[in-house]
Short mmCIF file of C-alpha atoms in Angstrom, two decimals:
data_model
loop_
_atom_site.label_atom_id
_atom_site.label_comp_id
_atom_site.label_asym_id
_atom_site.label_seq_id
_atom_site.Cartn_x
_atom_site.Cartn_y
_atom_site.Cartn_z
CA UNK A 12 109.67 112.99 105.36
CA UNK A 13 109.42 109.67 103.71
CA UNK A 14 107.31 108.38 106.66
CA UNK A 15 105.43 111.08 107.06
CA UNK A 16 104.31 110.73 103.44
CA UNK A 17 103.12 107.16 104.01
CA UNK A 18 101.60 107.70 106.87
CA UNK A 19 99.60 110.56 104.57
CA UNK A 20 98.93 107.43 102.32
CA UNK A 21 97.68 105.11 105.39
CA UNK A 22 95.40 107.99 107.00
CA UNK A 23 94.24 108.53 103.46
CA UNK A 24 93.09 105.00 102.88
CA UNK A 25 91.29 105.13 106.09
CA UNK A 26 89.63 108.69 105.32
CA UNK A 27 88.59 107.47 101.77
CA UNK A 28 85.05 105.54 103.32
CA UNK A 29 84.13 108.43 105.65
CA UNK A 30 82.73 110.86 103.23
CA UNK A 31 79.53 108.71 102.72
CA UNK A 32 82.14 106.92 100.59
CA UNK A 33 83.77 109.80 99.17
CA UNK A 34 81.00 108.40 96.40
CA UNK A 35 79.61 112.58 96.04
CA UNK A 36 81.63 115.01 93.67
CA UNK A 37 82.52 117.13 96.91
CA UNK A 38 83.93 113.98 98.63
CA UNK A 39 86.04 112.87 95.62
CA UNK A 40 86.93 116.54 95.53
CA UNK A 41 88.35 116.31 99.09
CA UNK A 42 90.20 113.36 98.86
CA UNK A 43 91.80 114.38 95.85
CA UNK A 44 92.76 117.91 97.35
CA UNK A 45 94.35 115.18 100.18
CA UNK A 46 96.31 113.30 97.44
CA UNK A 47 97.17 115.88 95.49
CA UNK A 48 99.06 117.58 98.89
CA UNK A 49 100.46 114.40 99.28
CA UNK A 50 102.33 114.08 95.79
CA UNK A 51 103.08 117.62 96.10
CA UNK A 52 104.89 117.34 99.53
CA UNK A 53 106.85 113.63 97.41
CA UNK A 54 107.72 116.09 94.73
CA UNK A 55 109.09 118.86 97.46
CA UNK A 56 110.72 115.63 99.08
CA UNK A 57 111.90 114.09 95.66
CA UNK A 58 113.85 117.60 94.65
CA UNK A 59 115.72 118.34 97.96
CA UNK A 60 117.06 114.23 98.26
CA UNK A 61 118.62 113.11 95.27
CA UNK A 62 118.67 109.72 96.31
CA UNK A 63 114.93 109.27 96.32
CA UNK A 64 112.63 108.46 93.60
CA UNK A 65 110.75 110.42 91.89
CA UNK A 66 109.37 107.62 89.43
CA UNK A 67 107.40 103.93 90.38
CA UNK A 68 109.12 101.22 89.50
CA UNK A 69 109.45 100.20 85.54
CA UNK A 70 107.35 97.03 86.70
CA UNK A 71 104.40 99.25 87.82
CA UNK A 72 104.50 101.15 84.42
CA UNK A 73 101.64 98.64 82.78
CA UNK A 74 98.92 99.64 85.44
CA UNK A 75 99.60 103.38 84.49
CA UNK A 76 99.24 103.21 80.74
CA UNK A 77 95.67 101.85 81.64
CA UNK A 78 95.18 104.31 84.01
CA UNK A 79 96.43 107.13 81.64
CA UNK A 80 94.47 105.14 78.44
CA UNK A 81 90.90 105.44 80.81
CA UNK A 82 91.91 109.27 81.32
CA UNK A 83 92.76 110.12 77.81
CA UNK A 84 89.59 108.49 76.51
CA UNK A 85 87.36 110.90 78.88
CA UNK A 86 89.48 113.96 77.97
CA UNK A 87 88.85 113.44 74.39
CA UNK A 88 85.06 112.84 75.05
CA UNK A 89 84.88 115.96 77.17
CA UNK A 90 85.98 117.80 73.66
CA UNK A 91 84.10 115.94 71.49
CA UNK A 92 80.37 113.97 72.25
CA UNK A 93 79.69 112.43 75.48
CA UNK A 94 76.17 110.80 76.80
CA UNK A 95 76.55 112.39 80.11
CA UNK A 96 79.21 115.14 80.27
CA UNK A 97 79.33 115.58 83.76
CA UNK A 98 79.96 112.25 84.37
CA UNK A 99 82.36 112.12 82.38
CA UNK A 100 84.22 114.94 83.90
CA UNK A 101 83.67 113.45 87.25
CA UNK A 102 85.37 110.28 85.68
CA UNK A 103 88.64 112.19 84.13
CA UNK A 104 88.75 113.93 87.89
CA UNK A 105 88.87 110.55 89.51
CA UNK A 106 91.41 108.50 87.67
CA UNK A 107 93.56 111.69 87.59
CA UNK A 108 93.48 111.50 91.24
CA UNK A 109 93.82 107.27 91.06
CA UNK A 110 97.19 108.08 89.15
CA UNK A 111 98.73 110.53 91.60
CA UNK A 112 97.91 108.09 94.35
CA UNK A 113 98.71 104.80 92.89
CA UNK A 114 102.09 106.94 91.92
CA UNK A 115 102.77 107.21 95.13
CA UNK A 116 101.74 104.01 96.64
CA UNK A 117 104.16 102.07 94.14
CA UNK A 118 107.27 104.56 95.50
CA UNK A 119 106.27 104.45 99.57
CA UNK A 120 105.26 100.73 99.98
CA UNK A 121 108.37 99.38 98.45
CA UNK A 122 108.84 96.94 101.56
CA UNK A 123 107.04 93.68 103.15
CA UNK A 124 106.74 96.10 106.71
CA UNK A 125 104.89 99.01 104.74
CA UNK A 126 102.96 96.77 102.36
CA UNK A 127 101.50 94.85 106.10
CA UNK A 128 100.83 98.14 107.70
CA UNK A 129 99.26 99.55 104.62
CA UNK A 130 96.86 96.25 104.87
CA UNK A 131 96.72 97.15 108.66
CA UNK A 132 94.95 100.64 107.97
CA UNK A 133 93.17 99.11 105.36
CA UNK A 134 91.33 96.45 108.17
CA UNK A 135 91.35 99.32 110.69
CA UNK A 136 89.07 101.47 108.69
CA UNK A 137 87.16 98.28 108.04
CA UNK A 138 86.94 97.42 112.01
CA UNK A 139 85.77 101.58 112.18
CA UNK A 140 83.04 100.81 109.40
CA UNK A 141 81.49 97.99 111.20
CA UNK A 142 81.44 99.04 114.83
CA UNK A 143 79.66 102.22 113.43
CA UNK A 144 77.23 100.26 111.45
CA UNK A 145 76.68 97.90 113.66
CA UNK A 146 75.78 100.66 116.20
CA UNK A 147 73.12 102.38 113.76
CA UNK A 148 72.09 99.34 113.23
CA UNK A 149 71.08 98.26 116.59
CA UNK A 150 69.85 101.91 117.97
CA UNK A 151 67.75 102.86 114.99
CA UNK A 152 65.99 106.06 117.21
CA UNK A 153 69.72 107.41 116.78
CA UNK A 154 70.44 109.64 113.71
CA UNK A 155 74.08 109.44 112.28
CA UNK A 156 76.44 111.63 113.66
CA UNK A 157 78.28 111.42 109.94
CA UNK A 158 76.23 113.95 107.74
CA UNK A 159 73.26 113.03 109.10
CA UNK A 160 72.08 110.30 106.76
CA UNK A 161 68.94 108.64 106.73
CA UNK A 162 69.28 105.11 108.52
CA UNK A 163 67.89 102.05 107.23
CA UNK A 164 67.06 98.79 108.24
CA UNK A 165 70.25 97.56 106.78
CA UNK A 166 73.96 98.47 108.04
CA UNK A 167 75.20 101.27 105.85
CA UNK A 168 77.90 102.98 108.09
CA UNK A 169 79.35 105.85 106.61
CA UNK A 170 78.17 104.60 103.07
CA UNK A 171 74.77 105.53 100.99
CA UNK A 172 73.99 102.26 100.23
CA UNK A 173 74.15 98.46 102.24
CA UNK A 174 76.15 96.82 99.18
CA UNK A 175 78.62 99.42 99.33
CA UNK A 176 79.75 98.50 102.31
CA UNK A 177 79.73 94.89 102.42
CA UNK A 178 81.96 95.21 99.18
CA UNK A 179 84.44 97.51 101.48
CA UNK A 180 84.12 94.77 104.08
CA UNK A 181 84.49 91.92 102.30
CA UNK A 182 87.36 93.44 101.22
CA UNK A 183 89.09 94.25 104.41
CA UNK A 184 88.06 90.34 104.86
CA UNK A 185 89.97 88.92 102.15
CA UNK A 186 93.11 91.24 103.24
CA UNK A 187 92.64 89.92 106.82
CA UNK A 188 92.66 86.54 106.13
CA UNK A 189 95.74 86.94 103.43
CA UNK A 190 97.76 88.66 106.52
CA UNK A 191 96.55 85.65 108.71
CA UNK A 192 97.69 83.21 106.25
CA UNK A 193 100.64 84.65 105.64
CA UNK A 194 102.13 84.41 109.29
CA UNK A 195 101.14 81.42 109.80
CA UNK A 196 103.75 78.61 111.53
CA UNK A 197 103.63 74.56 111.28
CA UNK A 198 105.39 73.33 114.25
CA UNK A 199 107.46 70.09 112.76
CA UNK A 200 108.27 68.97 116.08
CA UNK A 201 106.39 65.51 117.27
CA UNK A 202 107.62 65.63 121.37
CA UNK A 203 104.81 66.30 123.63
CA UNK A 204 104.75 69.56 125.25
CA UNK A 205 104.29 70.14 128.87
CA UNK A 206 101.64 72.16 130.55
CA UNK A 207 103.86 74.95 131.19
CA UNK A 208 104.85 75.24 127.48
CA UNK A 209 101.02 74.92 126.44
CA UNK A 210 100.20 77.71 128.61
CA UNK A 211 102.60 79.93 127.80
CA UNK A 212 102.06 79.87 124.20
CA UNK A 213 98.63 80.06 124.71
CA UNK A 214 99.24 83.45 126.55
CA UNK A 215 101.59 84.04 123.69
CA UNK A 216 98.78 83.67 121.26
CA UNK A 217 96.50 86.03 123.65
CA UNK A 218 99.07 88.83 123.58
CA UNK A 219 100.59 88.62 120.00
CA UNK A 220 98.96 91.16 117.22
CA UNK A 221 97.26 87.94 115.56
CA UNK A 222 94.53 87.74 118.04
CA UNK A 223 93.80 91.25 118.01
CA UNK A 224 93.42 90.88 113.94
CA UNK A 225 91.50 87.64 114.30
CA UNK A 226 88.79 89.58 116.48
CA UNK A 227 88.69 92.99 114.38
CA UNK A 228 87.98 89.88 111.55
CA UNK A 229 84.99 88.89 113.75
CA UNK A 230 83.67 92.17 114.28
CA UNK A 231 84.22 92.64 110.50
CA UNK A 232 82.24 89.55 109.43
CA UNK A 233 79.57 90.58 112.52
CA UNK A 234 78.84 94.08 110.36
CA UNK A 235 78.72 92.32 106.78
CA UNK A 236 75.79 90.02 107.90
CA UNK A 237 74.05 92.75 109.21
CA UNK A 238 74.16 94.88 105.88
CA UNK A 239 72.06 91.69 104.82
CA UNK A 240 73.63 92.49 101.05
CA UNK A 241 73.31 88.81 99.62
CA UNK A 242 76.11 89.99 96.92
CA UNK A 243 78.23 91.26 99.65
CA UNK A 244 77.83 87.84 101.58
CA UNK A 245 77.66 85.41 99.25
CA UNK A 246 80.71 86.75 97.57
CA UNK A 247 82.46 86.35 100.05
CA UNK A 248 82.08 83.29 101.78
CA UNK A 249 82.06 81.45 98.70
CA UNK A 250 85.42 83.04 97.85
CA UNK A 251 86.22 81.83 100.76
CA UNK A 252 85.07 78.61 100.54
CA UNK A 253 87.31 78.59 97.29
CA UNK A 254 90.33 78.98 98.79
#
């Protein structure tokens, strides 16, 4: 069960772009009918084992009395005055939703394994994005198969709008390139090695999981050019000229 409920977490992290961005009141609707099955199947889970948690971490405590401050202001607007009441509504709906989910991402990624493969889904949905937008992109005679949405000039994927998706790229960048950096290894040796070493750690590199991430990295960076968004791109390679 406890896998199972992660894995709910990673498909949901990869589900979360399709819905045009889940950025429409019936998307966040069905992402948050997702969630909320989730935590209902951890709080199933947390009453039959003992043993397992049914509350985050004391250290993750701070992000939910901001979470639960953000909610609590839009419930007492809803009551009182508000500029735009459905927003507002929308707003409550969504960080109730961000609660029950970080909730359970603070209980289920509790190791260095899960936190990496929750990264992995992260940069697989990303890798999704921009093959499919770089595909509309270059066929423009071809209407989405997603919801049908209009297709512009610029690479949108499964998103309304170009920036939106060079933000969700860039983001999937900077996690790609933290994993990257992470596993990185300085040899400290100084002999020579022979030919036969050199090849077969260059066939080593070929096979190993890095090259496949390095490449889905490529394809990622391919797709945020082409959404031409000059705060999607310029974000992020000065960002990365930072580090």
């Amino acid at each position: 069960m406890n896998r199972f409920i992660f894995f709910l977490l990673c498909a949901t992290l990869f589900l979360l772009p399709l819905p045009l961005g889940s950025y429409r009141p019936w998307a966040i609707l069905a992402m948050g009918i997702l969630i909320s099955a989730t935590f209902f199947t951890h709080l199933v889970y947390s009453s039959i084992n003992n043993e397992h948690p049914l509350y985050p971490p004391l250290y993750s405590w701070p992000i939910f009395t901001v979470l639960g401050i953000v909610a609590g202001v839009c419930a007492v607007q809803i009551f009182t005055v508000s500029v735009d009441p459905f927003q507002t509504k929308q707003m409550l709906i969504k960080t109730s939703f961000m609660i029950l989910f970080c909730w359970l991402l603070f209980i289920y990624c509790n190791t260095e394994k899960r936190i990496k493969n929750l990264i992995y889904a992260i940069i697989s949905a990303g890798v999704f994005q921009a093959l499919y937008a770089t595909y509309l992109n270059l066929s423009p005679d071809i209407i989405s198969p997603l919801f049908g949405y209009k297709h512009t000039e610029r690479a949108i994927g499964t998103f309304t709008y170009s920036n939106f998706l060079a933000n969700f790229l860039a983001l999937c960048l900077c996690l790609g390139i933290g994993v990257l950096v992470s596993e990185l290894k300085r040899s400290t040796s100084d002999y020579k090695q022979t030919l036969k070493q050199t090849l077969r750690a260059w066939t080593e590199i070929l096979l190993s999981s890095k090259i496949i991430l390095r490449i889905s990295l490529i394809i990622i960076i391919v797709a945020l050019i082409l959404t031409r968004s000059r705060m999607g791109n310029s974000a992020f390679f000065i960002a990365l000229m930072v580090v």
